[in-house]
PDB file of C-alpha atoms in Angstrom:
ATOM      1  CA  UNK T   1     183.236  21.762  88.102  1.00  0.00           C
ATOM      2  CA  UNK T   2     182.998  19.189  90.878  1.00  0.00           C
ATOM      3  CA  UNK T   3     182.260  20.141  94.474  1.00  0.00           C
ATOM      4  CA  UNK T   4     184.341  18.554  97.225  1.00  0.00           C
ATOM      5  CA  UNK T   5     182.977  18.683 100.766  1.00  0.00           C
ATOM      6  CA  UNK T   6     185.594  19.988 103.192  1.00  0.00           C
ATOM      7  CA  UNK T   7     184.825  18.595 106.693  1.00  0.00           C
ATOM      8  CA  UNK T   8     185.301  22.107 108.137  1.00  0.00           C
ATOM      9  CA  UNK T   9     184.236  24.527 105.372  1.00  0.00           C
ATOM     10  CA  UNK T  10     181.537  22.574 103.546  1.00  0.00           C
ATOM     11  CA  UNK T  11     181.235  22.115  99.774  1.00  0.00           C
ATOM     12  CA  UNK T  12     183.807  23.996  97.681  1.00  0.00           C
ATOM     13  CA  UNK T  13     184.970  23.855  94.058  1.00  0.00           C
ATOM     14  CA  UNK T  14     187.643  21.265  93.304  1.00  0.00           C
ATOM     15  CA  UNK T  15     190.197  23.938  92.295  1.00  0.00           C
ATOM     16  CA  UNK T  16     190.536  24.820  96.007  1.00  0.00           C
ATOM     17  CA  UNK T  17     191.956  21.367  96.829  1.00  0.00           C
ATOM     18  CA  UNK T  18     195.177  19.461  96.255  1.00  0.00           C
ATOM     19  CA  UNK T  19     195.533  15.707  96.113  1.00  0.00           C
ATOM     20  CA  UNK T  20     197.910  14.307  98.736  1.00  0.00           C
ATOM     21  CA  UNK T  21     198.295  10.669  97.740  1.00  0.00           C
ATOM     22  CA  UNK T  22     197.197   7.416  99.292  1.00  0.00           C
ATOM     23  CA  UNK T  23     195.745   7.634 102.806  1.00  0.00           C
ATOM     24  CA  UNK T  24     196.750   5.469 105.759  1.00  0.00           C
ATOM     25  CA  UNK T  25     200.347   4.775 104.685  1.00  0.00           C
ATOM     26  CA  UNK T  26     202.258   4.014 107.874  1.00  0.00           C
ATOM     27  CA  UNK T  27     205.635   5.712 108.333  1.00  0.00           C
ATOM     28  CA  UNK T  28     208.405   3.136 108.864  1.00  0.00           C
ATOM     29  CA  UNK T  29     209.066   2.392 112.547  1.00  0.00           C
ATOM     30  CA  UNK T  30     212.835   2.622 112.068  1.00  0.00           C
ATOM     31  CA  UNK T  31     213.580   4.539 108.842  1.00  0.00           C
ATOM     32  CA  UNK T  32     217.334   4.473 109.517  1.00  0.00           C
ATOM     33  CA  UNK T  33     217.316   0.680 109.193  1.00  0.00           C
ATOM     34  CA  UNK T  34     215.741   0.643 105.728  1.00  0.00           C
ATOM     35  CA  UNK T  35     217.773  -0.204 102.668  1.00  0.00           C
ATOM     36  CA  UNK T  36     217.649   2.157  99.702  1.00  0.00           C
ATOM     37  CA  UNK T  37     215.265  -0.227  97.940  1.00  0.00           C
ATOM     38  CA  UNK T  38     212.945  -0.420 100.979  1.00  0.00           C
ATOM     39  CA  UNK T  39     212.991   3.374 101.366  1.00  0.00           C
ATOM     40  CA  UNK T  40     212.215   3.862  97.655  1.00  0.00           C
ATOM     41  CA  UNK T  41     209.345   1.375  97.947  1.00  0.00           C
ATOM     42  CA  UNK T  42     207.918   3.364 100.903  1.00  0.00           C
ATOM     43  CA  UNK T  43     208.269   6.733  99.133  1.00  0.00           C
ATOM     44  CA  UNK T  44     207.254   5.882  95.568  1.00  0.00           C
ATOM     45  CA  UNK T  45     205.222   2.674  95.445  1.00  0.00           C
ATOM     46  CA  UNK T  46     201.515   3.101  96.056  1.00  0.00           C
ATOM     47  CA  UNK T  47     198.361   1.202  95.302  1.00  0.00           C
ATOM     48  CA  UNK T  48     196.607   2.261  92.133  1.00  0.00           C
ATOM     49  CA  UNK T  49     193.323   0.356  92.230  1.00  0.00           C
ATOM     50  CA  UNK T  50     190.451   0.667  89.841  1.00  0.00           C
ATOM     51  CA  UNK T  51     187.464   1.556  92.017  1.00  0.00           C
ATOM     52  CA  UNK T  52     187.169   2.824  95.588  1.00  0.00           C
ATOM     53  CA  UNK T  53     190.387   4.170  97.069  1.00  0.00           C
ATOM     54  CA  UNK T  54     191.252   6.030 100.318  1.00  0.00           C
ATOM     55  CA  UNK T  55     193.134   9.268  99.607  1.00  0.00           C
ATOM     56  CA  UNK T  56     194.471  12.346 101.400  1.00  0.00           C
ATOM     57  CA  UNK T  57     193.321  15.802 100.337  1.00  0.00           C
ATOM     58  CA  UNK T  58     194.258  19.328 101.402  1.00  0.00           C
ATOM     59  CA  UNK T  59     191.926  22.323 101.287  1.00  0.00           C
ATOM     60  CA  UNK T  60     194.803  24.510 100.147  1.00  0.00           C
ATOM     61  CA  UNK T  61     192.754  27.570  99.118  1.00  0.00           C
ATOM     62  CA  UNK T  62     190.521  27.463 102.195  1.00  0.00           C
ATOM     63  CA  UNK T  63     191.167  26.299 105.752  1.00  0.00           C
ATOM     64  CA  UNK T  64     194.437  24.568 104.652  1.00  0.00           C
ATOM     65  CA  UNK T  65     193.553  21.430 106.622  1.00  0.00           C
ATOM     66  CA  UNK T  66     194.152  17.855 105.557  1.00  0.00           C
ATOM     67  CA  UNK T  67     191.386  15.260 105.412  1.00  0.00           C
ATOM     68  CA  UNK T  68     190.802  11.802 103.959  1.00  0.00           C
ATOM     69  CA  UNK T  69     188.325  10.766 101.297  1.00  0.00           C
ATOM     70  CA  UNK T  70     187.155   7.553  99.700  1.00  0.00           C
ATOM     71  CA  UNK T  71     186.897   8.211  95.979  1.00  0.00           C
ATOM     72  CA  UNK T  72     186.049   6.014  93.017  1.00  0.00           C
ATOM     73  CA  UNK T  73     189.004   6.219  90.625  1.00  0.00           C
ATOM     74  CA  UNK T  74     186.790   5.234  87.678  1.00  0.00           C
ATOM     75  CA  UNK T  75     184.008   7.796  88.083  1.00  0.00           C
ATOM     76  CA  UNK T  76     185.946  10.345  90.206  1.00  0.00           C
ATOM     77  CA  UNK T  77     182.920  10.405  92.555  1.00  0.00           C
ATOM     78  CA  UNK T  78     183.624  10.953  96.260  1.00  0.00           C
ATOM     79  CA  UNK T  79     181.862   8.333  98.400  1.00  0.00           C
ATOM     80  CA  UNK T  80     182.854   9.582 101.848  1.00  0.00           C
ATOM     81  CA  UNK T  81     184.981  12.292 103.404  1.00  0.00           C
ATOM     82  CA  UNK T  82     186.361  12.095 106.918  1.00  0.00           C
ATOM     83  CA  UNK T  83     188.803  13.966 109.157  1.00  0.00           C
ATOM     84  CA  UNK T  84     192.202  12.511 109.998  1.00  0.00           C
ATOM     85  CA  UNK T  85     191.060  11.751 113.564  1.00  0.00           C
ATOM     86  CA  UNK T  86     188.080   9.701 112.355  1.00  0.00           C
ATOM     87  CA  UNK T  87     187.992   5.990 111.488  1.00  0.00           C
ATOM     88  CA  UNK T  88     188.360   4.929 107.880  1.00  0.00           C
ATOM     89  CA  UNK T  89     184.939   3.801 106.604  1.00  0.00           C
ATOM     90  CA  UNK T  90     184.592   0.265 105.292  1.00  0.00           C
ATOM     91  CA  UNK T  91     185.371   0.021 101.587  1.00  0.00           C
ATOM     92  CA  UNK T  92     183.297  -2.693  99.899  1.00  0.00           C
TER      93      UNK T  92
END
C-alpha cells in the first residue's frame, strides 16, 4: 500500500484518494465559440507522458479537498504535492 501525503491531513493510504486527471488544464475562455471537435479535444485529449507528470488528486475519504501532485508515471512515485493555490514546481 502506498502512502499519499495530503497537504491538510498528512500521509494516508492510497485507497482514500481519487485521481482527477491532468493538472493545470485551462478552461476555454469562450466555450460557446468552440466547435464540437475543439470541445472534444478539450474534454478528452490529455497528455500521457512517460515520466514526471502534474496531476489532480482528491482526498475523497478524508478532508475531500483537491490538490495537485507531480508523479512519475513509470515508477508511480510522488515527487511533490502542492495545494491548488501554490505554484507548480519545476518539472525537470
